[in-house]
C-alpha positions as CSV (number, residue, x, y, z in Angstrom):
1,M,23.6,53.1,144.1
2,K,25.9,53.1,141.1
3,K,24.1,50.0,139.7
4,I,20.8,51.8,140.0
5,I,22.1,54.9,138.2
6,I,23.5,52.7,135.4
7,L,20.3,50.7,135.1
8,L,18.2,53.9,134.9
9,T,20.6,55.3,132.2
10,I,20.3,52.2,130.1
11,M,16.5,52.3,130.4
12,A,16.4,55.9,129.4
13,V,18.6,55.2,126.3
14,F,16.5,52.2,125.3
15,M,13.3,54.2,125.6
16,N,14.7,56.8,123.1
17,I,16.0,54.3,120.6
18,A,12.6,53.3,119.0
19,A,9.8,55.7,119.8
20,L,8.2,54.6,116.5
21,K,8.9,51.8,114.0
22,V,7.9,52.5,110.4
23,G,8.4,49.6,108.1
24,S,12.0,48.5,108.8
25,K,13.1,51.9,110.1
26,E,13.1,53.1,113.7
27,Y,12.7,56.7,114.8
28,S,13.5,58.1,118.2
29,L,11.4,61.0,119.3
30,E,14.3,63.4,118.7
31,A,14.6,62.0,115.1
32,L,10.9,62.6,114.5
33,K,11.2,66.2,115.7
34,K,13.8,66.9,112.9
35,L,11.3,66.0,110.1
36,D,9.1,68.6,108.5
37,Q,5.9,69.3,110.5
38,Q,2.4,70.6,109.8
39,K,-0.4,71.9,111.9
40,V,-3.9,70.4,111.9
41,K,-6.9,71.8,113.6
42,T,-9.6,69.4,114.8
43,E,-13.1,69.9,116.2
44,Y,-15.2,67.1,117.6
45,E,-17.8,66.3,120.2
46,K,-17.1,63.9,123.1
47,R,-19.3,63.2,126.1
48,G,-21.5,66.2,125.2
49,E,-18.5,68.6,125.1
50,L,-17.2,70.3,121.9
51,R,-13.4,69.9,121.8
52,K,-11.2,72.1,119.7
53,N,-7.4,71.4,119.4
54,T,-4.5,72.4,117.3
55,W,-2.0,69.6,116.6
56,S,1.5,69.8,115.1
57,G,3.3,66.8,113.7
58,I,4.7,64.9,110.7
59,P,2.3,64.3,107.8
60,V,1.8,60.5,107.7
61,K,2.3,60.3,104.0
62,L,5.7,62.1,104.3
63,L,6.8,59.8,107.0
64,L,5.8,56.7,105.0
65,K,7.6,58.0,101.9
66,E,10.7,58.8,104.0
67,S,10.5,55.2,105.3
68,D,10.1,53.7,101.8
69,I,6.8,52.0,102.5
70,W,4.3,54.4,100.9
71,K,2.4,53.0,98.0
72,D,-0.8,54.3,96.4
73,N,-4.0,52.1,96.8
74,S,-2.5,50.4,99.8
75,E,-3.6,49.7,103.3
76,F,-1.5,50.6,106.4
77,V,-1.7,49.2,109.9
78,F,-1.2,51.5,112.8
79,Q,-0.5,49.9,116.2
80,S,0.1,51.3,119.7
81,A,2.4,50.0,122.4
82,D,-0.7,48.5,124.2
83,N,-1.8,46.6,121.0
84,Y,-4.6,49.0,119.9
85,L,-4.8,48.6,116.1
86,V,-6.5,50.4,113.2
87,R,-6.2,50.0,109.4
88,L,-6.4,53.0,107.0
89,N,-6.1,53.2,103.2
90,S,-3.7,55.5,101.4
91,E,-6.6,57.7,100.3
92,D,-7.5,58.2,104.0
93,L,-4.1,59.9,104.6
94,P,-3.9,63.2,102.8
95,S,-1.0,65.3,104.0
96,D,-3.2,68.2,105.2
97,K,-5.3,65.9,107.5
98,A,-3.3,62.9,108.7
99,I,-0.3,63.5,110.9
100,I,1.8,61.8,113.7
101,A,1.2,64.5,116.3
102,L,4.2,65.6,118.4
103,T,2.4,68.6,120.1
104,K,-1.1,69.4,121.2
105,D,-2.1,73.0,121.6
106,G,1.5,74.0,121.8
107,E,2.6,71.5,124.4
108,E,5.1,68.7,123.4
109,L,4.0,65.1,123.7
110,D,6.3,62.4,125.1
111,E,7.0,58.9,123.6
112,E,3.9,57.5,125.3
113,H,1.5,60.1,124.0
114,I,2.6,60.8,120.4
115,R,-0.4,59.9,118.3
116,L,-2.0,59.5,115.0
117,I,-4.5,62.3,114.2
118,V,-6.8,62.1,111.1
119,K,-8.9,65.2,110.8
120,D,-12.6,64.5,110.0
121,M,-12.3,60.9,111.2
122,R,-13.7,59.7,114.5
123,D,-11.2,59.9,117.4
124,M,-11.3,56.1,117.8
125,F,-8.8,56.1,114.9
126,W,-6.5,58.6,116.7
127,I,-4.1,56.0,118.3
128,R,-2.2,57.3,121.3
129,G,1.3,56.0,122.1
130,I,1.7,54.8,118.5
131,A,4.6,52.4,118.2
132,K,4.5,50.8,114.8
133,I,3.3,51.4,111.2
134,S,3.4,48.8,108.5
135,R,1.9,48.2,105.0
136,T,-0.4,45.3,104.3
137,E,-2.5,44.1,101.4
138,P,-5.9,45.9,101.2
139,N,-8.7,44.0,102.9
140,E,-11.3,43.1,100.3
141,I,-14.6,41.6,101.5
142,Q,-15.9,38.9,99.1
143,L,-19.5,38.4,98.2
144,P,-20.5,35.7,100.7
145,E,-21.8,32.3,99.5
146,Y,-22.7,31.2,103.0
147,V,-24.5,33.4,105.5
148,F,-24.8,32.0,109.0
149,N,-27.3,32.9,111.7
150,G,-25.2,33.2,114.9
151,E,-28.2,33.2,117.2
152,N,-29.3,29.9,115.9
153,F,-25.9,28.5,116.6
154,I,-26.5,29.2,120.2
155,K,-29.8,27.3,120.1
156,I,-29.0,24.2,118.1
157,Y,-25.5,23.6,119.5
158,N,-26.4,24.5,123.1
159,F,-23.4,26.7,123.5
160,D,-22.3,27.1,127.2
161,N,-23.1,30.4,128.8
162,D,-19.5,31.5,129.3
163,P,-18.8,35.3,129.4
164,G,-15.3,34.7,130.6
165,K,-13.9,37.7,132.5
166,F,-16.8,39.9,131.4
167,K,-19.6,39.8,133.9
168,N,-22.8,39.5,131.9
169,D,-26.0,37.5,132.1
170,E,-25.3,35.7,128.8
171,G,-22.0,35.3,127.0
172,Y,-20.3,32.8,124.6
173,K,-16.9,32.1,123.2
174,L,-16.4,33.6,119.7
175,A,-14.3,30.6,118.9
176,D,-17.3,28.3,119.2
177,F,-19.1,30.3,116.5
178,L,-16.1,30.4,114.2
179,N,-15.4,26.7,114.5
180,K,-19.0,25.9,113.3
181,A,-19.0,28.4,110.3
182,F,-15.4,28.4,109.0
183,P,-13.1,25.6,107.9
184,S,-10.3,27.0,110.1
185,T,-9.8,29.8,112.7
186,E,-6.2,30.4,111.6
187,G,-5.6,33.9,110.2
188,E,-7.6,37.1,110.1
189,F,-11.3,37.8,110.4
190,T,-13.1,41.1,109.7
191,I,-15.6,42.2,112.4
192,F,-18.3,44.8,111.8
193,G,-20.5,46.8,114.2
194,K,-23.9,48.2,113.2
195,D,-22.4,51.7,113.1
196,G,-19.9,50.7,110.4
197,V,-16.9,50.4,112.7
198,N,-14.8,47.4,111.7
199,H,-11.6,45.7,112.5
200,T,-9.6,43.0,110.7
201,L,-7.9,41.0,113.4
202,D,-5.7,37.9,113.7
203,F,-7.5,35.1,115.6
204,D,-4.5,34.0,117.7
205,Q,-3.4,37.5,118.6
206,F,-6.8,39.2,119.3
207,L,-9.8,36.8,119.1
208,K,-8.8,33.5,120.8
209,N,-10.3,34.7,124.1
210,A,-13.0,36.9,122.7
211,R,-16.5,36.7,124.0
212,I,-19.9,37.4,122.3
213,L,-22.1,39.1,125.0
214,K,-25.8,39.2,124.5
215,D,-28.4,41.6,126.0
216,E,-32.1,42.0,125.2
217,K,-31.6,43.9,122.0
218,S,-28.1,43.3,120.6
219,F,-24.7,41.5,120.8
220,S,-21.3,42.9,121.6
221,L,-17.7,41.6,121.2
222,K,-15.1,42.0,123.9
223,S,-11.7,40.4,124.4
224,E,-9.1,40.6,127.2
225,D,-6.5,40.6,124.4
226,M,-7.9,43.8,122.9
227,P,-7.8,47.3,124.3
228,G,-11.3,48.5,125.3
229,G,-11.5,51.1,122.5
230,M,-11.5,48.2,120.0
231,W,-14.5,46.4,121.5
232,I,-17.6,46.3,119.3
233,K,-20.6,47.5,121.2
234,N,-23.3,46.6,118.6
235,L,-21.8,43.6,116.8
236,I,-23.5,42.8,113.4
237,C,-21.3,40.3,111.6
238,V,-18.0,38.5,111.2
239,F,-16.6,38.0,107.7
240,R,-13.9,35.8,106.2
241,N,-13.5,34.8,102.6
242,N,-16.9,33.7,101.2
243,R,-18.6,33.2,104.6
244,V,-20.2,35.5,107.2
245,I,-21.9,35.0,110.5
246,F,-24.6,37.6,111.4
247,F,-25.6,38.4,115.0
248,T,-29.1,39.6,114.5
249,T,-32.6,38.2,114.0
250,N,-33.6,41.2,111.9
251,Y,-33.3,40.4,108.2
252,E,-33.5,44.1,107.3
253,E,-30.3,44.7,109.2
254,V,-28.7,41.9,107.1
255,E,-29.8,43.6,103.9
256,S,-28.7,47.1,105.2
257,V,-25.1,45.9,106.0
258,F,-24.7,44.1,102.8
259,A,-25.8,47.2,100.9
260,K,-23.2,49.3,102.6
261,I,-20.4,46.8,102.1
262,F,-21.2,45.9,98.5
263,D,-22.2,49.3,97.2
264,N,-26.0,48.7,97.3
265,K,-25.8,45.5,95.2
266,K,-28.8,43.5,96.3
267,L,-27.9,39.9,97.1
268,E,-30.7,37.3,96.5
269,Y,-30.4,34.0,98.3
270,K,-32.5,31.4,96.4
271,I,-31.8,28.4,98.7
272,Y,-31.4,28.1,102.4
273,M,-30.3,25.3,104.7
274,N,-32.8,24.6,107.4
275,L,-32.0,23.3,110.9
276,E,-32.4,19.7,109.6
277,N,-29.7,20.4,107.0
278,S,-32.1,20.1,104.1
279,E,-32.1,22.5,101.2
280,I,-35.4,24.5,100.6
281,N,-36.2,26.8,97.8
282,I,-37.1,30.4,98.8
283,D,-40.0,32.1,97.0
284,K,-39.9,35.8,96.5
285,G,-40.8,37.7,99.7
286,E,-40.2,34.8,102.1
287,E,-36.6,35.7,103.0
288,A,-37.4,37.7,106.2
289,E,-39.7,35.0,107.6
290,L,-37.3,32.1,106.8
291,W,-34.3,33.9,108.2
292,K,-35.6,33.4,111.7
293,N,-35.4,29.6,111.3
294,A,-32.5,29.2,108.9
295,L,-29.1,27.8,109.9
296,L,-27.5,29.4,106.9
297,F,-28.3,30.9,103.5
298,R,-26.5,30.1,100.2
299,Q,-26.5,32.1,97.0
């Protein structure tokens, strides 16, 4: 009996040591409560229901400055205990909108439920059970020199139908696509959904077991190594350096995504590689038709 009591005591102490790690500093829940707090009111619709809440917590900017990792024009990674991850820029974190919430509607939250709240942002960014915050280099998407058609990869390489643990009529390993389009899979890739949701994720940590699932109208990306909230329902493209794979047969969607990412700068591809790996010049107005048959485009 004494051994059980001692073990429970040790576990309780351990749980309170590091409720949140910010940079190199660790904060217990009690330590967080001693910092200056601010209220933030949020209002959003979910599953057809309008939800209004009042949160109280530490302004993220204040906490990052207190931890000596705040820097203007920087990107910060927020990660939960179950590996949910989002990235936000310093300009996304004004003190009157972004907090680490310790209470919700007057009720205190425990270590498992303290969360990031960013007013006016979708609740997919409101990480619950936040465990770690770190600073990283801003993610900059380069203008691509090579644009690959993922659907043609399926056809010409005869990818095996392998949805993995996700039951679906048609599914493929993301790694198979990446191995054909990129020199290496080591490091991070940026994944976009059609609605603008995007994640920059390390291949070994998140994407090694990811699957591209296909239905009649679109693609989705799921991985057993990613919390379900990070899955991309309407996958549109995967970027890295000067290369991108698109998962669409609609050339207008390609143009639309490029316009959003690159501030409406129109990209013109003058040459494309056909399925026989031969270069063919593109005349004005032919892009949409040729996209259906192209293996990749080049600037």
